[in-house]
PDB file of C-alpha atoms in Angstrom:
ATOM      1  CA  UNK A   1      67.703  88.749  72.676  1.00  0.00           C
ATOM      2  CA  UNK A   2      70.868  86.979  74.201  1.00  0.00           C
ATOM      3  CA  UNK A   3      73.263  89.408  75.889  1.00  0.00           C
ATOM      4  CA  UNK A   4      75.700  89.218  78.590  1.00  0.00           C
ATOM      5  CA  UNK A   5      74.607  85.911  79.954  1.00  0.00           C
ATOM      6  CA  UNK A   6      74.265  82.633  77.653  1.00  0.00           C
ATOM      7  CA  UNK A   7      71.233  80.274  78.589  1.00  0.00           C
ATOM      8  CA  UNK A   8      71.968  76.990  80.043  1.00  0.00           C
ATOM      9  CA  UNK A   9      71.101  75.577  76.471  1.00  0.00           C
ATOM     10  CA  UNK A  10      73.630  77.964  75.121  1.00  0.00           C
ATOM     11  CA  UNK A  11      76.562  76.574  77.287  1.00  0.00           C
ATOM     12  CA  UNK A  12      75.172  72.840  76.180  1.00  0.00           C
ATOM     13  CA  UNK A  13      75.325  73.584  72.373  1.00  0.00           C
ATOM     14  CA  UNK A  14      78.884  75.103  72.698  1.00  0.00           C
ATOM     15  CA  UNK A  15      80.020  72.378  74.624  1.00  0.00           C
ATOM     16  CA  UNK A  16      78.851  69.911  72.016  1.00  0.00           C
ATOM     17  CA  UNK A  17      79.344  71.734  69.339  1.00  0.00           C
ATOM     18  CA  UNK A  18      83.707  71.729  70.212  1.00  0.00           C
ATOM     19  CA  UNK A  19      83.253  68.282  70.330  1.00  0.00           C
ATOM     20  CA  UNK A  20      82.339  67.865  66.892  1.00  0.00           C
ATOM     21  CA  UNK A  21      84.734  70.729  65.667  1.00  0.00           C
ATOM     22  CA  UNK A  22      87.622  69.361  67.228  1.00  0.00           C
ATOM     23  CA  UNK A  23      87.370  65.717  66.216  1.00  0.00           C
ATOM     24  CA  UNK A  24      86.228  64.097  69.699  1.00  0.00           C
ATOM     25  CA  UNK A  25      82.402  63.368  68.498  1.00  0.00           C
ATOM     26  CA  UNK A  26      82.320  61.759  64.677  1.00  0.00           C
ATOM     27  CA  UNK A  27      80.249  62.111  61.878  1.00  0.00           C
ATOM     28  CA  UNK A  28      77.252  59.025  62.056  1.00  0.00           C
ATOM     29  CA  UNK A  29      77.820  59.423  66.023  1.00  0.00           C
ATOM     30  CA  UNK A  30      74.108  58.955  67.963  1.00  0.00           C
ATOM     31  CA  UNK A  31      73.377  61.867  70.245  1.00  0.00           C
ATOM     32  CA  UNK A  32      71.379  60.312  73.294  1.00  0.00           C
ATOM     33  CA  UNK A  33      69.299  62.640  75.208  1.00  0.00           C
ATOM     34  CA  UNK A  34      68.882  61.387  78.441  1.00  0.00           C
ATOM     35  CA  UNK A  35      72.802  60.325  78.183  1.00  0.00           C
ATOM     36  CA  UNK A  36      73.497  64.269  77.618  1.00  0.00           C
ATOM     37  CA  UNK A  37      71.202  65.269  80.055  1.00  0.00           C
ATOM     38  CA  UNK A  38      72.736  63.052  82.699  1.00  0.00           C
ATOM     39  CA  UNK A  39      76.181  63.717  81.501  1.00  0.00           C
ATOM     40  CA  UNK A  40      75.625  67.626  82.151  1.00  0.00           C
ATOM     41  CA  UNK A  41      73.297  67.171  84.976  1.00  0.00           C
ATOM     42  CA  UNK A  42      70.385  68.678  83.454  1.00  0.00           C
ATOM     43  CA  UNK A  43      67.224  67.731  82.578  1.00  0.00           C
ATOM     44  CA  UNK A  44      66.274  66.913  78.643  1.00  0.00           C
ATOM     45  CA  UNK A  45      64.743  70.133  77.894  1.00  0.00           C
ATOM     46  CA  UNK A  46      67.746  72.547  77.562  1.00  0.00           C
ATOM     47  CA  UNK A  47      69.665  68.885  75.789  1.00  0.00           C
ATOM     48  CA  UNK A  48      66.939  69.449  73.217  1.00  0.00           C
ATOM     49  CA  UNK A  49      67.044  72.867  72.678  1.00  0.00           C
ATOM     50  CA  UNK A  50      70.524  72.387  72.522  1.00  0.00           C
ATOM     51  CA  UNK A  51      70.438  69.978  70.006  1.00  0.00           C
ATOM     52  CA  UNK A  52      67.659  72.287  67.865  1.00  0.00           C
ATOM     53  CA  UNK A  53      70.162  74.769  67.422  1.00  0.00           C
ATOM     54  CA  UNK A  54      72.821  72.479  66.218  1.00  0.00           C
ATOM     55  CA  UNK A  55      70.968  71.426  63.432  1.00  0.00           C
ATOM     56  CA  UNK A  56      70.389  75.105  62.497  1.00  0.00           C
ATOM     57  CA  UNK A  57      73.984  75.042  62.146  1.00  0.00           C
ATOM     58  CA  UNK A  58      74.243  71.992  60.350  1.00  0.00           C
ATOM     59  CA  UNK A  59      75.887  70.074  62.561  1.00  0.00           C
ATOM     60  CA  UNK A  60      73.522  67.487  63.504  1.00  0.00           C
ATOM     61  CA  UNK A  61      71.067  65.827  62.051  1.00  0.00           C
ATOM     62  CA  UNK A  62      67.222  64.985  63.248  1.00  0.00           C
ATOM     63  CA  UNK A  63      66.821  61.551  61.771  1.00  0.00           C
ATOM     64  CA  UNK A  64      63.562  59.444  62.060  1.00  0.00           C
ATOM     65  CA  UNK A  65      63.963  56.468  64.854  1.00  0.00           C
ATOM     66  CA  UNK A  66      67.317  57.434  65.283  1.00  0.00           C
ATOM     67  CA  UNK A  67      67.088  60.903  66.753  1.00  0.00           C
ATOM     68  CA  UNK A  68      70.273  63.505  66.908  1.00  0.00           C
ATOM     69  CA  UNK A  69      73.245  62.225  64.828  1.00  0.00           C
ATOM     70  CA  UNK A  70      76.485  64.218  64.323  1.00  0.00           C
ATOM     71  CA  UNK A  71      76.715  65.480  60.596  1.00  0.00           C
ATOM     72  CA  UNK A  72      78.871  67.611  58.914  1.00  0.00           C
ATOM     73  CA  UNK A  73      78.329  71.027  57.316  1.00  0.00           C
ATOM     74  CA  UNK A  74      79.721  71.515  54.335  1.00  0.00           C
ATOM     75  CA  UNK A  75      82.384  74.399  53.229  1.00  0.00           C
ATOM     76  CA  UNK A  76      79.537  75.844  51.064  1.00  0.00           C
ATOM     77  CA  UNK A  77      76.797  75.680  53.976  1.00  0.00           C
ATOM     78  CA  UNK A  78      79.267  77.414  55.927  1.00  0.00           C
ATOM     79  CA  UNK A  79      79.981  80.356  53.488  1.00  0.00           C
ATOM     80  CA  UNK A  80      76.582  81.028  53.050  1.00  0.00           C
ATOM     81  CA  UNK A  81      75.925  81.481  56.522  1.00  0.00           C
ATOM     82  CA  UNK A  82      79.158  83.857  56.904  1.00  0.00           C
ATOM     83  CA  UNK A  83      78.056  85.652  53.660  1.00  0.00           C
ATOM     84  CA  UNK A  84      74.640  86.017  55.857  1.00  0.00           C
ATOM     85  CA  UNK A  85      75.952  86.927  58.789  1.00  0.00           C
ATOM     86  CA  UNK A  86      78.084  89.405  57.409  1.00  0.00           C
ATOM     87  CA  UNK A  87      75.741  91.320  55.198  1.00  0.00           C
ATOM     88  CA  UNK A  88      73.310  91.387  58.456  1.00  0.00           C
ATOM     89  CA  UNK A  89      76.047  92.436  60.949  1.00  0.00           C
ATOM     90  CA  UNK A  90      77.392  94.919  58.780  1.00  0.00           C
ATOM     91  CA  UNK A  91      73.916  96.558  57.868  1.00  0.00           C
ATOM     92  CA  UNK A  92      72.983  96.666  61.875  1.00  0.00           C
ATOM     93  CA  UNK A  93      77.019  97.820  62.196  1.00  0.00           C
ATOM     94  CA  UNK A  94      75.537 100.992  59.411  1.00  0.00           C
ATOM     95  CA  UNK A  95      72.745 101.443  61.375  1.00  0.00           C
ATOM     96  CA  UNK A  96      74.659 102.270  64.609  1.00  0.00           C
ATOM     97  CA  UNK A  97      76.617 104.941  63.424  1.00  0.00           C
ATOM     98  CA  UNK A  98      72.907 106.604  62.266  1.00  0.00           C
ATOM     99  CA  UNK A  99      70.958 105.977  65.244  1.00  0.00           C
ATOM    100  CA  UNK A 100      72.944 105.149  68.693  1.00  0.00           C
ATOM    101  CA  UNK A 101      72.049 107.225  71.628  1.00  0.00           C
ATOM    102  CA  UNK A 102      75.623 108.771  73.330  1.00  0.00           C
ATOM    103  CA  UNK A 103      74.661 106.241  76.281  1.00  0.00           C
ATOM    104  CA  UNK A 104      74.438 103.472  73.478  1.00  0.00           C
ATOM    105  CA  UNK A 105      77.545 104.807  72.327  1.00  0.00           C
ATOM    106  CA  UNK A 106      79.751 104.736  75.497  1.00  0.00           C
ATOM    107  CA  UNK A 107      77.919 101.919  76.372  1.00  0.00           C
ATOM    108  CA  UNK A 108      79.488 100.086  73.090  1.00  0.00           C
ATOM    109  CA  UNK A 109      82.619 101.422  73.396  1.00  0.00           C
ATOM    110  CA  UNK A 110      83.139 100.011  76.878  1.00  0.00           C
ATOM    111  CA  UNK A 111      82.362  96.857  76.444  1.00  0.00           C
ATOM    112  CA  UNK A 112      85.352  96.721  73.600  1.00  0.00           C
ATOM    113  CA  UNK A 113      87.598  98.324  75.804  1.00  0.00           C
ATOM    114  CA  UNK A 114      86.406  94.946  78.603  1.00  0.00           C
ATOM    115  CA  UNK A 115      87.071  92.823  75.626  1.00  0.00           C
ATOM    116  CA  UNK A 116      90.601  93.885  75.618  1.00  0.00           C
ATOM    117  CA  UNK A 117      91.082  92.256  79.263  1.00  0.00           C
ATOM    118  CA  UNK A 118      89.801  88.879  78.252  1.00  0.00           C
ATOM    119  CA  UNK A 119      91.989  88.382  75.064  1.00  0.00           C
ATOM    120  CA  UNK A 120      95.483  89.864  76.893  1.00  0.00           C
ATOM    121  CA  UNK A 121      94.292  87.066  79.333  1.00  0.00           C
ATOM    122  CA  UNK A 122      93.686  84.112  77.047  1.00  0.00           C
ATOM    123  CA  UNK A 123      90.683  83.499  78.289  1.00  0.00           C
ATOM    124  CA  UNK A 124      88.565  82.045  74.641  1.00  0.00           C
ATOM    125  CA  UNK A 125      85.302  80.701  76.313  1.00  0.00           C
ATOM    126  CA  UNK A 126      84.738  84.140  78.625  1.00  0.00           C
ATOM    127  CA  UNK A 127      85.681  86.744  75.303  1.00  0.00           C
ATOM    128  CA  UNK A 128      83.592  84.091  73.360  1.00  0.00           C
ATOM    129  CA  UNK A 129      80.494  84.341  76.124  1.00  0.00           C
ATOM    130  CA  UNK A 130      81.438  88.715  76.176  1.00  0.00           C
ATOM    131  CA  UNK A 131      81.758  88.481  71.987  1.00  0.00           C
ATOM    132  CA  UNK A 132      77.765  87.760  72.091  1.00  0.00           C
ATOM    133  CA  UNK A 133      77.276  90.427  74.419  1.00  0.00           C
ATOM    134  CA  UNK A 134      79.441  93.001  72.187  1.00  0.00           C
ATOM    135  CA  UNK A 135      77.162  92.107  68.456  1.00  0.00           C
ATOM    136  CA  UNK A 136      73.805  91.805  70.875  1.00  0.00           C
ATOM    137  CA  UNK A 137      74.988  95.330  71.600  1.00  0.00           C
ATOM    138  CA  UNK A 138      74.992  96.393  68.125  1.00  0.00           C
ATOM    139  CA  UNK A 139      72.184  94.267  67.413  1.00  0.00           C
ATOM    140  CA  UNK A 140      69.942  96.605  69.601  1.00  0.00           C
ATOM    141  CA  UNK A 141      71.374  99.742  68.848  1.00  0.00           C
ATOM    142  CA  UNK A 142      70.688  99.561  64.847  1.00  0.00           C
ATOM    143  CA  UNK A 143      66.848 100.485  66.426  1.00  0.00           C
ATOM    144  CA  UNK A 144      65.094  98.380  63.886  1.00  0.00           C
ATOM    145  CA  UNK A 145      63.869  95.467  65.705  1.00  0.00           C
ATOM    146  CA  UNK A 146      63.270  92.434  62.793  1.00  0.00           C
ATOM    147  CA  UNK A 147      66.721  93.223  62.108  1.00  0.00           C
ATOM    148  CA  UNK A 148      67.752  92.657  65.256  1.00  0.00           C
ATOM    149  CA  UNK A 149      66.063  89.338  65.900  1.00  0.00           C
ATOM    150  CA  UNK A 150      67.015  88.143  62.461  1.00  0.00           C
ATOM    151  CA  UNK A 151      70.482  88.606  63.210  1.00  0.00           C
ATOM    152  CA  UNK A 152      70.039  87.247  66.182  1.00  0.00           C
ATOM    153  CA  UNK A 153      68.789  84.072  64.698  1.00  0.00           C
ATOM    154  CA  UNK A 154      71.184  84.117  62.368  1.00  0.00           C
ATOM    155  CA  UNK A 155      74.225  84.000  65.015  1.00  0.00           C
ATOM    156  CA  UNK A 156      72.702  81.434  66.758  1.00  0.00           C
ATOM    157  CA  UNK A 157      73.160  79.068  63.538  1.00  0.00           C
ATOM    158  CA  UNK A 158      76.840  80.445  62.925  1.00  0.00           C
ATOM    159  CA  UNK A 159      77.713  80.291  66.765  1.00  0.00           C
ATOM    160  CA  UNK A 160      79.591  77.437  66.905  1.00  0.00           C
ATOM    161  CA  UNK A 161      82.306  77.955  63.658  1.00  0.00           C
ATOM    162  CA  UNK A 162      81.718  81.655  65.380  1.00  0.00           C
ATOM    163  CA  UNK A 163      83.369  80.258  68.876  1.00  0.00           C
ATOM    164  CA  UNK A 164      85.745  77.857  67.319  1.00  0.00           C
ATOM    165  CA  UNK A 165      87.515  80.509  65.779  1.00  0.00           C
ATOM    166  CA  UNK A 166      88.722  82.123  69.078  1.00  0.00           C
ATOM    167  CA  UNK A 167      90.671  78.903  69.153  1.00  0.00           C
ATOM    168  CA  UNK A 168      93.403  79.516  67.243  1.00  0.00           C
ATOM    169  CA  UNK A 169      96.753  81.575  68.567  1.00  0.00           C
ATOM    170  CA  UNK A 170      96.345  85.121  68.623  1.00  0.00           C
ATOM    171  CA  UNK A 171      93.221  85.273  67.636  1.00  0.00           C
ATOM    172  CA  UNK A 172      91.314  86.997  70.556  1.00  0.00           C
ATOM    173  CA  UNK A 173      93.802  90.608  70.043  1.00  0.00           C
ATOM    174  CA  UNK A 174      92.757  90.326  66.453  1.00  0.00           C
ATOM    175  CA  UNK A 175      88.996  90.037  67.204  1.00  0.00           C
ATOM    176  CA  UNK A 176      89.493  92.904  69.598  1.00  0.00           C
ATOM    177  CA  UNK A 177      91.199  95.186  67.351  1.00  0.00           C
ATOM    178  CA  UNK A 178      88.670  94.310  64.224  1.00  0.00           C
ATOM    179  CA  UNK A 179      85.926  95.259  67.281  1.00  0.00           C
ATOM    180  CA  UNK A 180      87.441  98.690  67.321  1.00  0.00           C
ATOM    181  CA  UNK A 181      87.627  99.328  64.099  1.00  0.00           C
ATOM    182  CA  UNK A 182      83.865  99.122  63.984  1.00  0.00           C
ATOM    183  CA  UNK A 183      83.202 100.981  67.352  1.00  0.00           C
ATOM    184  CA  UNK A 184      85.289 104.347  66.193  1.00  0.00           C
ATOM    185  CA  UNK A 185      82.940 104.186  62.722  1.00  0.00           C
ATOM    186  CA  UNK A 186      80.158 104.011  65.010  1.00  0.00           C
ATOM    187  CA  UNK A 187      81.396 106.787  67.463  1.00  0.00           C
ATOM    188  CA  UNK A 188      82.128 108.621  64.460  1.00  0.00           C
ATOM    189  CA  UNK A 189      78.857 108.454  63.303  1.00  0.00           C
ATOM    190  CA  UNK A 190      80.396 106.853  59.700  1.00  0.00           C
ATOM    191  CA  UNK A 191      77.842 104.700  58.561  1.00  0.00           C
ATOM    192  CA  UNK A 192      79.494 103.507  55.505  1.00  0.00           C
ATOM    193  CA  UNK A 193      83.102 103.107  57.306  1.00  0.00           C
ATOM    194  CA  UNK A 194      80.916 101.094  60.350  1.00  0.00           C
ATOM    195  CA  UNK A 195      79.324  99.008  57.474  1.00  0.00           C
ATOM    196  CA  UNK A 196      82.927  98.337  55.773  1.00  0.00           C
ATOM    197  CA  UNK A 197      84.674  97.411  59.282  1.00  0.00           C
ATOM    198  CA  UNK A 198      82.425  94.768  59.914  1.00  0.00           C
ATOM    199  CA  UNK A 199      82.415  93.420  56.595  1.00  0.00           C
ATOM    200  CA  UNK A 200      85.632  93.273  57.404  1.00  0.00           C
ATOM    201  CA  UNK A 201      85.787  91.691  60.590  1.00  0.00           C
ATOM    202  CA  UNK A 202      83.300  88.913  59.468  1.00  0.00           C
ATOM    203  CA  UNK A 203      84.914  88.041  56.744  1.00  0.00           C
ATOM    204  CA  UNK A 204      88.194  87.846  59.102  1.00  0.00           C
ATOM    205  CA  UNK A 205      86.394  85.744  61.019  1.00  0.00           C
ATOM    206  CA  UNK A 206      85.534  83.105  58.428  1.00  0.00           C
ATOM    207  CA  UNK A 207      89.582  83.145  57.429  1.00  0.00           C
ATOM    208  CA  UNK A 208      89.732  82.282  60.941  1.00  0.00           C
ATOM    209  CA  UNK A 209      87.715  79.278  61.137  1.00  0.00           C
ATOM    210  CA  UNK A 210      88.689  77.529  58.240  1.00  0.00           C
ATOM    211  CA  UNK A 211      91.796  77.696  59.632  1.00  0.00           C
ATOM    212  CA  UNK A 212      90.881  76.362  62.536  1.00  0.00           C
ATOM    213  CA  UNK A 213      89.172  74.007  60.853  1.00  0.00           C
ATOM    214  CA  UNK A 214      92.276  72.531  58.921  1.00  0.00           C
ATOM    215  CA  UNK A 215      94.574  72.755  61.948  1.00  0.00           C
ATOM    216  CA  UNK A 216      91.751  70.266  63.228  1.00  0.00           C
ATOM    217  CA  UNK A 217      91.802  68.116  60.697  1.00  0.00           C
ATOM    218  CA  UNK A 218      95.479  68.234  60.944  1.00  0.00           C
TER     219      UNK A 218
END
């Protein structure tokens, strides 16, 4: 399970990935490889991994002869993976407040409180990189471990409208405060107020996106 530190295809996908989002790499675009790899200075393994988990996402397409080309996912492939990723997150979120240790627990609640640094400091890509850390947290502390991994799996498809988000003025405080909303359910031991807040926050986060999205576009 990812956690504090993203993988070196991790940092690739998100760097391609706001490339698409943003405008700078079109739809029909070719994504070479080698040209990637030697871009980034690594070698074509972590490209293609990369690459794999764009096309989770949607935003690239595996085409025969003509390898990775940028596509486009569609508002409705989107809510359906927010939808997803809420119902998971929230369920893992319910799960927390039931079966956290205390060391869990604090554990949880400081790495909000860290979270609170970044976004006073503007900083989108390090919150974004510490965001991962924070639901990898919760992840592993709903004790049920196919959840976890699904969810896991699941973010990785969602990561990049996920990242984008964090974008868009303000929005880091917000995140933040949505975060401890669903950490004082969990302290609390409130399993159906933890699985409301992140329902919540999720569904905050989509609003957040699409607006990103048309600001974008704008």
């Amino acid at each position: 399970m990812q956690a504090d530190n993203p993988t070196l295809a991790d940092k690739l996908a998100a760097a391609i990935a706001d490339g698409i989002l943003d405008g700078r790499l079109k739809p029909g675009e070719r994504l070479d490889e080698a040209g990637l790899a030697q871009f980034h200075g690594v070698s074509r393994t972590p490209v293609r991994e990369a690459l794999r988990q764009l096309t989770a996402s949607g935003l690239i397409d595996m085409r025969p002869r003509k390898g990775a080309v940028v596509s486009k996912a569609t508002p409705e492939q989107i809510e359906s993976l927010f939808v997803a990723m809420a119902e998971m997150e929230a369920t893992c979120a319910r799960l927390c407040a039931l079966s956290m240790t205390p060391i869990e627990r604090r554990r949880l609640q400081a790495r909000q409180e860290q979270m609170l640094e970044l976004a006073e400091a503007g900083d989108p890509d390090a919150y974004s990189d510490a965001n991962v850390a924070f639901h990898s947290t919760i992840y592993a502390g709903a004790h049920n471990a196919p959840l976890a991994d699904y969810a896991m799996s699941l973010r990785r498809r969602v990561g990049p409208f996920r990242r984008a988000q964090f974008r868009m003025q303000g929005r880091l405080l917000r995140s933040n405060e949505e975060h401890g909303a669903v950490v004082c359910a969990i302290l609390a031991g409130d399993a159906p107020g933890a699985h409301a807040a992140m329902l919540h926050h999720v569904s905050l986060v989509e609003d957040a996106y699409e607006a990103f999205s048309l600001s974008s576009r704008a």
